[in-house]
Amino acid sequence: MSNSEQNSTIEALFVEERRFPPTEEFKAQANVASESIYAEGKDFENFWRAQASRIQWQTPFKETLDWSDAPFAKWFVGGRLNITESALDVHAKSTPDKVAYYFEGENGDTRVVTYKDLYHEVCKFANALSDLGISKGDRVAIYMGMVPEFPVALLACARLGAPHSVIFGGFSSDSLKDRIIDASAKALITCDESWRNGGRVPLKETADVALSETPSVEHVVVVQRTGAQVKMVEGRDHYYHELIKDADDERPAESMDSEDPLFILYTSGTTARPKGIVHSTGGYAVGVATTHSMVFDIKEDDIYWCTADVGWVTGHSYVVYGPLINGVSSVLFEGVPQFPDKDRYWDIVEKYKVTQLYTAPTSIRTFMKWGTEYVTKHDLSSLRVIGTVGEPINPEAWMWYHEYVGNSRCPIVDTWWQTETGHMMIAPLPGVTTTKPGSATIPLPGINVEVVDQNGNPVPKGSGGYLVITQPWPGMARTIFNDPQRFKDVYWSRFSKPSENKWVYFAGDGAKKDLDGYIWLLGRVDDVMNVSGHRISTLEVESALVDHPAVAEAAVVGREDPTTGQAIAAFVTLKGANQGNEELIAELREHVAQKIGKIARPASIVFTDELPKTRSGKIMRRLLRDISEKRQLGDVTTLANADVVKEIAEQAAKAA
Ligand code: WTA
């Protein structure tokens, strides 16, 4: 966002005076109830060394952190483990009949998966994958809907030491193809279809299109979900249920070095090419287990529900690894909040007596729009802690969540983190930290963040700037797959001083530090949009638009949207005689959906003869954002083609 926007946002946030300290009742039972934890966290290496006992180590580590090759970190050096032993074996032994997942399917079908069931299912599938030739170090792509076999697929890969690369099931065949090729995945695990919002998502059919151009994939495993007839290629494609039918239900876990990669997850950046974020095993395991337990105040009898899709990092860390390592019972949910009716979430909370709910601000804003009656008709008294992730939550949505979902009683944990950080970084501890509506509060113990100005100097309290992380943390991304230089350039170049051996991670977010030192996230400062909590690069959408034969040039900006946070606004110039009309708008939106996925479909498209450019030829996105958000236009004196702005504003007004 521009400076003036950022300043006005900061001003607006200054007036937030409401404070919510933990209640005595909550404090009395909290896992972490003493402020002293923050002091302990100051010695971050010692803090994390102590947390490492949450994990099963086959061989103890010798050194907590090796930062000598910064910014490439090594955590728990020399330690050996397999993350599935912490997630499965321990619990299958101590609490075999405890439920790992209550699966709640979109059509109301349910399955109960105990820790023992999950353990054996994972072993079986690991054996089946091994029989197909998958072994340690091979990359396996996963493109699935939310069924119990989804976590099973991740865990089976982890059991073998084969890094998984999950591609969200809403992505297009092109997106899937690019990611499979980048990781040269040897196998793909998918479903015939998945259920979503009363309809079917043709996963296998979409995968088949990608697979025609991905020679690295030798085997495809298909989980039957809807039972649809799908094309099965002889020798390449196998049904999951047939593969595991006779597979052995025991499988020793591959011994992994703490630093061996656990998974790759692609995320959008400021270029059109997604980055394969690589996470390693030991540090990630410790990071997700610690944060999940502390921030959600996890207890043995809890029923925890994170609504995220396993296709995103939130699903990896807080549907699969964190909750399983902590041995909690979770709800695994397939579907959408509005199907079969708008009280679907609250129905589930009541049915399972959910104790922790973790969801996204965009959903909360949608619930607000639908009205309180859907919430109030259900008994939500089981809830103890409620959380949010993915984007800033505006204070009014926070208050609504507090009042109607949390019954003015549950602490709200607004958790800031990223695909790259692996686990939560800024969030309250519900038994300790006083919350303020709209602020993610302060960094977790063992984490150090700062808000800096453009020269990298910490801003005074009460000012805004760029959010940076100033010391390494266990779950941090280790690199970008096959591109360590890009890892350095993107995250570690802007504010680091390598000559002084000072390494500072730049998150790409703007933030404000208030007078109490609380952090208020203000959104991305780069060309990444945040639509319903999903990161989409402006360049990626522009490339998809320009890929259409009628389009000469395109500029894309995120404009503020009351429900989705940001909405994608596109400005397009056409080639030659092409006419910009309703049909073409529909066609272009569909084209982007085809190229990237439905989540990237522009909300609005405006045709224009020219795009506003600086004299050096750069598109002035700031102006386009002003137009999209109907603001007084900023400075246009640097424009080469100043007249065009007026014309675009008129077009945009007509289109609105
Ligand atoms: C944004 C999702 C404000 C932020 C876990 C970040 C947030 C990006 C919050 C990462 C929050 C995430 N408050 N903004 N609590 N949580 N973000 O990689 O812009 O999908 O950089 O990871 O989401 O998105 P990602």
XYZ file of C-alpha atoms and ligand atoms in Angstrom:
681
model
C 0.000 0.000 0.000
C 1.102 3.572 -0.500
C 2.416 5.729 2.322
C -0.681 7.873 2.529
C -2.914 4.813 2.712
C -0.720 3.259 5.341
C -0.764 6.426 7.428
C -4.514 6.743 7.320
C -4.888 3.095 8.313
C -2.542 3.690 11.213
C -4.534 6.727 12.296
C -7.738 4.702 12.189
C -6.228 1.964 14.330
C -4.995 4.374 16.949
C -8.482 4.922 18.254
C -8.971 1.270 19.203
C -9.201 1.424 22.985
C -10.841 -1.870 23.829
C -8.769 -4.336 25.868
C -9.463 -7.962 26.670
C -7.242 -9.414 29.367
C -7.555 -13.161 30.014
C -10.280 -13.936 32.545
C -9.265 -15.349 35.924
C -11.245 -18.449 35.100
C -9.313 -19.044 31.893
C -5.988 -18.237 33.479
C -6.556 -20.720 36.273
C -6.667 -23.612 33.814
C -4.313 -22.380 31.077
C -1.269 -24.380 29.905
C 0.703 -21.177 29.961
C -0.466 -18.675 32.551
C 2.620 -16.746 33.538
C 4.117 -13.731 31.829
C 7.526 -15.172 32.607
C 7.284 -17.272 29.437
C 8.102 -14.162 27.421
C 11.258 -13.599 29.473
C 12.218 -17.240 28.925
C 11.715 -16.757 25.208
C 14.307 -13.993 25.123
C 17.021 -16.629 25.219
C 15.499 -18.087 22.100
C 17.909 -20.945 21.547
C 17.412 -22.255 25.051
C 13.686 -21.754 24.782
C 13.436 -23.826 21.620
C 15.862 -26.439 22.924
C 13.468 -27.024 25.813
C 10.466 -27.235 23.484
C 12.200 -29.926 21.428
C 11.248 -32.492 24.074
C 7.731 -32.437 22.613
C 9.089 -34.555 19.764
C 10.292 -38.147 19.554
C 13.949 -38.162 18.609
C 15.617 -41.348 17.391
C 18.982 -39.730 17.988
C 19.249 -36.631 20.184
C 20.502 -33.456 18.525
C 23.921 -32.085 19.390
C 23.418 -28.408 18.737
C 20.220 -26.345 18.855
C 21.008 -23.913 16.053
C 23.707 -23.591 13.450
C 23.387 -20.143 11.862
C 26.897 -20.065 10.431
C 25.632 -20.335 6.861
C 22.934 -17.678 7.315
C 20.322 -17.215 6.006
C 20.290 -21.002 5.596
C 19.494 -22.256 9.081
C 20.099 -25.644 10.643
C 18.048 -26.474 13.732
C 18.539 -29.371 16.120
C 21.724 -30.330 14.369
C 22.600 -33.999 14.320
C 19.173 -35.038 15.565
C 17.402 -37.879 13.795
C 13.669 -38.477 13.728
C 10.671 -39.274 11.630
C 7.858 -36.808 12.229
C 5.224 -39.536 11.862
C 6.561 -41.265 14.977
C 5.616 -38.176 16.985
C 2.323 -37.805 15.137
C 1.254 -41.456 15.073
C 3.334 -44.161 16.747
C 3.350 -42.538 20.170
C -0.417 -42.134 20.270
C -1.201 -45.441 18.561
C 0.644 -46.997 21.477
C -0.557 -44.875 24.401
C -4.091 -43.941 23.298
C -4.914 -46.240 20.360
C -8.654 -45.719 20.539
C -8.546 -41.976 20.850
C -10.044 -40.265 17.845
C -7.552 -38.506 15.590
C -10.123 -37.217 13.093
C -13.863 -36.871 13.116
C -14.432 -36.613 9.402
C -17.467 -34.592 8.442
C -18.219 -34.941 4.731
C -20.120 -32.438 2.709
C -23.086 -34.730 2.245
C -23.332 -35.412 5.930
C -21.398 -38.663 5.682
C -19.014 -39.145 8.574
C -16.038 -41.290 9.506
C -14.266 -41.680 12.793
C -10.544 -42.353 12.512
C -8.698 -43.339 15.695
C -4.972 -42.916 16.197
C -4.544 -46.659 15.757
C -6.564 -46.609 12.523
C -4.574 -43.672 11.225
C -1.281 -45.295 12.117
C -2.127 -48.491 10.239
C -3.623 -46.684 7.273
C -0.485 -44.579 6.916
C 1.743 -47.650 7.195
C -0.286 -49.442 4.546
C -0.147 -46.556 2.147
C 3.556 -46.022 2.795
C 4.118 -49.682 1.906
C 2.028 -49.302 -1.240
C 3.943 -46.199 -2.314
C 7.190 -47.968 -1.598
C 6.081 -50.847 -3.839
C 5.525 -48.294 -6.588
C 9.148 -47.275 -6.215
C 8.832 -44.190 -4.035
C 11.688 -43.811 -1.609
C 13.463 -41.242 0.526
C 14.077 -37.975 -1.298
C 11.551 -38.559 -4.128
C 9.014 -35.763 -4.446
C 5.350 -36.711 -4.447
C 2.672 -34.295 -5.645
C -0.692 -34.359 -3.868
C -3.852 -32.854 -5.367
C -6.848 -33.834 -3.295
C -10.096 -32.868 -1.656
C -10.667 -32.848 2.096
C -11.036 -36.541 2.896
C -9.205 -38.570 5.566
C -6.915 -39.945 2.870
C -5.527 -36.421 2.402
C -3.670 -36.346 5.754
C -2.877 -40.027 5.201
C -1.155 -39.140 1.927
C 1.046 -36.478 3.554
C 1.932 -38.772 6.431
C 2.683 -41.762 4.195
C 5.142 -39.635 2.237
C 6.693 -38.412 5.480
C 6.943 -41.997 6.714
C 9.093 -42.789 3.653
C 11.050 -39.546 3.793
C 9.631 -38.524 0.415
C 8.918 -34.762 0.488
C 5.299 -34.057 -0.376
C 4.303 -31.162 -2.553
C 0.633 -30.408 -2.029
C -1.204 -28.394 -4.653
C -4.533 -26.972 -3.483
C -7.444 -28.793 -5.161
C -8.856 -25.521 -6.494
C -5.858 -24.878 -8.713
C -6.054 -25.352 -12.461
C -4.294 -27.981 -14.551
C -1.717 -25.384 -15.629
C -0.874 -24.521 -12.033
C -0.674 -28.191 -11.142
C 1.522 -28.910 -14.142
C 3.973 -26.087 -13.362
C 4.371 -27.249 -9.776
C 4.802 -30.903 -10.702
C 7.451 -29.953 -13.242
C 9.291 -27.600 -10.894
C 9.587 -30.302 -8.235
C 9.982 -33.114 -10.804
C 7.536 -35.150 -8.790
C 7.704 -38.886 -9.302
C 4.121 -39.645 -8.320
C 0.802 -37.871 -7.956
C -1.876 -38.670 -5.410
C -5.344 -37.377 -6.231
C -9.078 -38.146 -5.940
C -11.582 -39.045 -8.622
C -13.507 -35.919 -7.648
C -14.343 -33.995 -4.538
C -17.586 -32.567 -3.220
C -17.839 -28.837 -2.913
C -20.821 -26.582 -2.391
C -23.209 -29.212 -3.662
C -21.182 -29.794 -6.807
C -18.300 -31.952 -7.951
C -14.719 -30.859 -8.503
C -13.204 -33.019 -11.258
C -9.746 -33.505 -9.738
C -8.629 -36.518 -11.779
C -9.841 -35.046 -15.035
C -7.947 -31.823 -14.325
C -4.891 -33.798 -13.272
C -4.990 -35.776 -16.518
C -4.590 -32.575 -18.508
C -1.542 -31.639 -16.435
C -0.139 -35.163 -16.607
C 0.058 -35.089 -20.393
C 3.002 -32.703 -19.939
C 4.704 -34.039 -16.820
C 7.040 -36.858 -17.830
C 8.504 -37.157 -14.315
C 5.288 -38.671 -12.942
C 5.495 -42.461 -13.096
C 2.510 -43.312 -10.938
C -0.843 -41.806 -10.097
C -2.872 -42.940 -7.105
C -6.589 -42.178 -7.163
C -8.721 -42.072 -4.029
C -12.374 -42.745 -4.763
C -14.543 -40.064 -3.253
C -17.586 -39.632 -5.453
C -17.206 -42.863 -7.405
C -17.238 -41.016 -10.716
C -16.022 -42.824 -13.795
C -12.534 -41.500 -14.453
C -9.970 -42.432 -17.046
C -7.387 -44.818 -15.630
C -4.154 -45.177 -17.597
C -2.938 -48.770 -17.580
C 0.291 -49.179 -15.639
C 0.326 -45.559 -14.475
C -2.910 -45.068 -12.568
C -3.922 -47.068 -9.513
C -6.898 -46.932 -7.192
C -5.918 -46.249 -3.620
C -8.288 -48.831 -2.169
C -6.865 -51.546 -4.380
C -3.288 -50.645 -3.537
C -3.769 -50.757 0.224
C -6.106 -53.765 0.301
C -3.331 -56.273 0.905
C -0.611 -53.926 2.074
C 1.131 -54.640 5.369
C -0.202 -52.385 8.119
C 3.192 -51.938 9.739
C 6.020 -49.941 8.222
C 9.155 -48.797 9.989
C 9.638 -45.063 9.698
C 12.559 -43.863 7.595
C 15.198 -42.244 9.759
C 15.565 -38.600 8.776
C 18.136 -36.019 9.621
C 16.595 -33.060 11.412
C 17.403 -30.960 8.350
C 16.093 -33.384 5.713
C 13.209 -31.791 3.796
C 9.705 -32.715 4.923
C 7.754 -30.903 2.251
C 7.615 -28.310 -0.473
C 4.682 -25.925 -0.678
C 4.338 -23.428 -3.495
C 3.328 -19.885 -2.777
C 2.818 -16.739 -4.793
C 5.398 -14.007 -4.722
C 6.004 -10.822 -6.604
C 6.828 -12.578 -9.851
C 4.612 -14.761 -11.955
C 6.606 -17.857 -11.020
C 5.474 -19.488 -7.742
C 8.145 -20.357 -5.216
C 8.599 -23.866 -3.871
C 9.042 -23.190 -0.170
C 11.071 -25.985 1.420
C 10.484 -26.994 5.034
C 12.697 -29.339 6.968
C 11.767 -31.961 9.532
C 12.994 -31.336 13.084
C 12.558 -27.592 13.428
C 9.174 -27.664 11.742
C 7.939 -30.427 14.038
C 9.031 -28.554 17.164
C 7.633 -25.254 15.896
C 4.164 -26.488 14.983
C 3.770 -28.647 18.095
C 4.791 -25.833 20.452
C 2.697 -23.106 18.885
C -0.361 -25.332 18.465
C -0.263 -26.354 22.108
C 0.429 -22.903 23.548
C -1.765 -20.729 21.368
C -4.803 -23.015 21.471
C -4.243 -24.089 25.070
C -4.642 -27.691 23.971
C -5.887 -30.195 26.547
C -6.252 -33.948 26.372
C -10.018 -33.980 25.924
C -10.267 -31.145 23.460
C -12.067 -31.356 20.152
C -10.135 -29.024 17.935
C -11.274 -27.767 14.553
C -9.242 -25.874 11.997
C -11.416 -25.170 8.969
C -8.510 -24.684 6.537
C -7.953 -26.950 3.556
C -4.904 -29.196 3.868
C -3.892 -27.719 0.511
C -2.655 -24.569 2.271
C 0.053 -24.177 4.865
C -2.528 -23.707 7.624
C -3.796 -27.180 6.826
C -0.300 -28.672 6.819
C 0.665 -27.174 10.179
C -2.638 -27.007 12.030
C -4.835 -29.728 10.525
C -2.156 -32.370 10.089
C 1.174 -32.063 11.886
C 0.542 -29.823 14.923
C -2.673 -31.444 16.181
C -1.437 -34.983 15.549
C 1.864 -34.436 17.338
C -0.126 -33.043 20.251
C -2.394 -36.093 20.125
C -5.599 -34.104 20.037
C -8.914 -35.094 18.412
C -9.741 -32.914 15.414
C -12.655 -32.333 13.137
C -11.733 -32.791 9.466
C -14.183 -30.900 7.327
C -15.078 -31.240 3.660
C -17.212 -28.512 2.164
C -18.087 -24.868 2.509
C -19.769 -22.789 5.237
C -23.007 -22.283 3.270
C -23.848 -25.855 2.314
C -26.352 -27.353 2.960
C -27.173 -24.218 4.926
C -25.492 -21.156 6.329
C -25.220 -22.633 9.805
C -22.985 -25.514 8.734
C -20.052 -24.459 10.953
C -22.179 -23.884 14.020
C -23.984 -27.141 13.493
C -20.604 -28.924 13.538
C -19.368 -27.017 16.593
C -22.501 -28.054 18.468
C -22.462 -31.636 17.196
C -18.871 -32.394 18.214
C -18.696 -29.952 21.125
C -15.738 -28.281 19.499
C -13.408 -26.599 21.983
C -11.115 -24.672 19.616
C -12.140 -23.164 16.310
C -9.526 -21.795 13.904
C -10.832 -20.009 10.815
C -10.309 -17.031 8.500
C -11.442 -13.402 8.804
C -13.082 -13.601 5.374
C -15.413 -16.307 6.711
C -16.203 -14.251 9.779
C -17.120 -11.253 7.622
C -19.341 -13.510 5.553
C -21.075 -14.802 8.685
C -21.654 -11.206 9.789
C -23.315 -10.516 6.485
C -25.577 -13.534 6.802
C -26.834 -12.395 10.186
C -26.623 -13.672 13.723
C -29.579 -16.049 13.635
C -27.473 -18.825 12.077
C -25.061 -18.646 14.981
C -27.400 -18.058 17.864
C -29.617 -21.024 17.091
C -26.759 -23.344 18.047
C -25.185 -24.132 21.384
C -21.567 -23.027 21.118
C -20.831 -23.207 24.825
C -18.176 -25.911 24.305
C -15.810 -23.384 22.681
C -12.809 -22.317 24.781
C -10.437 -20.574 22.349
C -11.225 -19.183 18.905
C -8.621 -18.196 16.354
C -8.096 -16.471 13.038
C -5.432 -16.546 10.352
C -4.711 -15.439 6.819
C -5.310 -11.706 6.766
C -5.863 -8.784 9.070
C -9.117 -9.008 10.966
C -10.868 -5.685 11.244
C -11.875 -4.723 14.785
C -15.601 -4.973 14.007
C -15.273 -8.522 12.716
C -13.160 -9.320 15.770
C -15.910 -7.985 18.065
C -18.561 -9.949 16.227
C -16.510 -13.136 16.536
C -15.961 -12.382 20.214
C -19.598 -11.730 20.951
C -21.495 -14.226 18.843
C -19.069 -17.126 18.495
C -16.978 -16.681 21.620
C -19.986 -15.743 23.738
C -17.972 -12.759 25.031
C -15.979 -15.322 26.979
C -13.473 -17.118 24.734
C -10.076 -15.574 24.127
C -9.488 -14.763 20.456
C -6.111 -15.688 19.046
C -5.341 -13.696 15.900
C -2.314 -15.493 14.518
C 0.091 -13.942 12.042
C 2.380 -16.201 10.075
C 3.168 -17.321 6.516
C 3.891 -20.340 4.355
C 7.528 -19.365 4.767
C 7.473 -19.155 8.559
C 5.972 -22.652 8.879
C 4.163 -21.865 12.102
C 2.595 -18.983 14.010
C 4.882 -16.075 14.802
C 2.761 -13.267 16.222
C -0.210 -14.295 18.352
C -1.475 -13.920 21.890
C -1.104 -16.620 24.508
C -4.709 -16.946 25.650
C -3.901 -17.294 29.348
C -1.398 -14.465 29.428
C -1.776 -11.848 26.739
C -4.291 -9.020 26.811
C -5.840 -8.783 23.367
C -6.948 -5.756 21.355
C -9.480 -6.173 18.548
C -7.590 -6.112 15.248
C -4.094 -6.673 16.561
C -2.230 -9.994 16.393
C -0.646 -8.656 19.617
C 2.986 -9.578 20.214
C 5.484 -12.149 18.970
C 5.309 -15.587 20.554
C 8.026 -16.536 23.031
C 11.222 -17.430 21.183
C 10.293 -15.198 18.244
C 11.642 -11.742 17.621
C 10.040 -9.331 15.172
C 10.474 -5.649 14.521
C 8.779 -2.925 12.522
C 11.393 -0.972 10.577
C 11.543 2.038 8.285
C 12.894 1.828 4.762
C 16.464 1.990 6.026
C 15.891 -0.929 8.343
C 15.826 1.089 11.546
C 13.172 0.197 14.129
C 10.326 2.698 14.028
C 9.331 4.436 17.264
C 6.257 3.122 19.046
C 3.163 4.535 17.449
C 4.550 4.361 13.899
C 4.260 2.134 10.895
C 6.745 0.445 8.610
C 7.818 -2.960 7.362
C 7.488 -6.151 9.372
C 10.760 -8.067 9.729
C 11.907 -11.060 11.747
C 15.238 -10.483 13.382
C 16.348 -13.900 14.596
C 15.993 -17.427 13.214
C 13.135 -19.691 14.334
C 12.767 -23.466 14.107
C 10.063 -23.754 11.426
C 11.549 -21.176 9.084
C 11.723 -22.045 5.398
C 15.114 -23.469 4.568
C 15.229 -22.445 0.929
C 13.274 -22.166 -2.302
C 13.360 -25.491 -4.091
C 16.250 -25.526 -6.549
C 16.763 -21.800 -6.146
C 18.716 -20.798 -3.015
C 19.725 -17.495 -4.595
C 16.104 -16.516 -5.021
C 15.502 -17.404 -1.367
C 18.236 -14.973 -0.393
C 17.081 -12.281 -2.780
C 13.394 -12.360 -1.930
C 13.507 -12.591 1.849
C 16.961 -11.686 3.068
C 18.320 -8.917 0.875
C 16.210 -5.883 1.641
C 17.141 -5.303 5.297
C 20.068 -7.636 5.982
C 23.644 -6.448 6.297
C 25.698 -9.471 5.284
C 28.979 -7.605 5.838
C 28.040 -7.227 9.522
C 26.585 -10.738 9.553
C 23.195 -9.242 10.348
C 20.381 -11.261 8.829
C 16.868 -9.881 8.778
C 13.902 -11.647 7.214
C 11.528 -9.413 5.262
C 7.985 -10.752 5.394
C 6.468 -8.511 2.700
C 3.869 -7.112 5.121
C 3.370 -3.600 6.374
C 2.757 -3.209 10.098
C 2.324 -0.689 12.843
C 3.766 -0.842 16.327
C 1.446 0.857 18.807
C 2.361 2.638 22.010
C 2.290 -0.628 23.961
C 4.488 -2.304 21.369
C 1.586 -4.316 19.942
C 1.782 -5.210 16.261
C -1.013 -4.326 13.842
C -0.700 -5.976 10.435
C -1.595 -3.730 7.544
C -1.442 -6.036 4.517
C 1.131 -6.698 1.834
C 3.513 -4.003 0.723
C 4.524 -5.793 -2.462
C 2.593 -6.895 -5.524
C 0.903 -9.747 -3.752
C -2.844 -9.600 -3.180
C -4.658 -11.261 -0.320
C -8.022 -12.520 -1.490
C -9.975 -14.368 1.196
C -6.715 -15.107 2.941
C -5.083 -16.521 -0.173
C -1.965 -15.052 -1.639
C -2.193 -14.275 -5.319
C 0.444 -12.405 -7.243
C -0.680 -9.514 -9.433
C 1.868 -10.633 -12.006
C 0.520 -14.143 -12.133
C -2.956 -12.845 -12.973
C -1.533 -10.349 -15.464
C 0.346 -13.132 -17.229
C -2.799 -15.219 -17.387
C -4.716 -12.308 -18.934
C -2.026 -11.511 -21.470
C -2.024 -15.160 -22.415
C -5.483 -14.626 -23.937
C -5.237 -13.905 -27.691
C -7.323 -10.712 -27.493
C -5.254 -9.086 -24.759
C -2.323 -6.783 -25.444
C -1.514 -5.675 -21.932
C -2.946 -6.040 -18.455
C -2.488 -4.502 -15.039
C -3.945 -6.052 -11.915
C -4.403 -4.569 -8.473
C -6.047 -5.678 -5.257
C -8.834 -3.367 -4.247
C -10.386 -3.309 -0.805
C -13.401 -5.560 -0.451
C -15.621 -5.760 2.627
C -15.881 -9.560 2.516
C -12.817 -10.993 0.804
C -10.342 -8.434 2.172
C -9.100 -7.662 -1.289
C -10.749 -8.268 -4.647
C -8.883 -8.575 -7.921
C -9.373 -5.593 -10.219
C -7.973 -5.930 -13.731
C -7.306 -3.277 -16.371
C -6.874 -4.577 -19.861
C -5.870 -3.161 -23.213
C -6.927 -5.159 -26.241
C -5.154 -6.058 -29.440
C -6.223 -4.478 -32.743
C -9.876 -4.727 -33.555
C -11.014 -6.627 -30.478
C -14.074 -5.221 -28.776
C -14.279 -4.974 -25.025
C -17.735 -6.182 -24.061
C -19.554 -8.308 -21.494
C -18.834 -11.544 -23.328
C -15.144 -10.837 -23.416
C -15.147 -9.995 -19.717
C -16.752 -13.336 -18.980
C -14.292 -15.064 -21.290
C -11.273 -13.407 -19.681
C -12.421 -14.259 -16.167
C -12.873 -17.854 -17.255
C -9.472 -17.787 -18.903
C -7.785 -16.753 -15.654
C -9.693 -19.470 -13.795
C -8.415 -21.962 -16.371
C -4.829 -20.755 -16.106
C -4.545 -20.393 -12.326
C -7.727 -21.445 -10.578
C -11.060 -19.950 -9.650
C -9.612 -18.086 -6.668
C -7.659 -15.875 -9.068
C -10.641 -14.846 -11.221
C -10.776 -11.035 -11.381
C -13.801 -9.498 -9.682
C -13.820 -6.684 -12.218
C -12.262 -6.057 -15.601
C -12.054 -2.605 -17.160
C -11.006 -2.141 -20.780
C -8.862 0.839 -21.585
C -6.909 2.087 -24.601
C -3.789 2.598 -22.535
C -2.455 1.854 -19.086
C -1.044 4.683 -16.970
C 2.735 4.454 -17.109
C 5.676 6.338 -15.744
C 8.135 7.851 -18.152
C 10.339 4.818 -17.643
C 7.441 2.610 -18.719
C 6.367 1.195 -15.380
C 2.668 0.648 -14.841
C 1.418 2.925 -12.052
C -0.503 0.405 -10.001
C -0.992 2.912 -7.217
C -3.173 5.022 -9.491
C -5.163 2.030 -10.601
C -5.758 1.151 -6.984
C -6.924 4.686 -6.298
C -9.324 4.391 -9.206
C -10.560 0.985 -8.066
C -11.142 2.211 -4.561
C -12.675 5.463 -5.840
C -10.128 7.613 -4.060
C -9.015 11.053 -4.947
C -6.278 10.410 -7.484
C -2.747 10.797 -6.233
C 0.129 12.468 -7.953
C 0.087 12.003 -11.725
C 2.924 14.290 -12.681
C 5.341 11.447 -13.302
C 2.986 9.898 -15.810
C 3.901 9.773 -19.458
C 0.243 9.599 -20.452
C -1.623 11.599 -17.820
C -4.866 11.893 -19.802
C -5.392 8.192 -19.784
C -6.080 8.212 -16.061
C -9.205 10.275 -16.442
C -10.409 8.016 -19.183
C -9.812 4.858 -17.133
C -11.597 6.387 -14.161
C -14.589 7.041 -16.402
C -14.514 3.497 -17.769
C -14.251 2.106 -14.262
C -17.162 4.215 -13.060
C -19.248 2.948 -15.974
C -18.294 -0.648 -15.276
C -19.148 -0.361 -11.566
C -1.284 -12.530 5.684
C -1.043 -18.125 5.831
C -2.760 -10.203 9.133
C 0.020 -11.770 5.611
C -0.753 -18.666 7.236
C 1.028 -12.867 5.332
C -2.088 -12.095 8.020
C 0.255 -13.782 4.425
C -2.367 -12.888 9.158
C 0.738 -15.206 4.470
C -2.903 -12.227 10.315
C -1.586 -14.157 7.591
N -3.075 -10.884 10.250
N -2.286 -10.765 8.020
N -3.242 -12.889 11.418
N -2.045 -14.162 8.856
N -1.621 -12.925 7.060
O 1.563 -17.803 3.157
O -0.034 -10.848 4.546
O -0.913 -18.163 2.816
O 2.202 -12.385 4.722
O 0.127 -18.135 5.094
O -1.089 -13.698 4.896
O -0.112 -16.027 3.725
P 0.172 -17.581 3.614
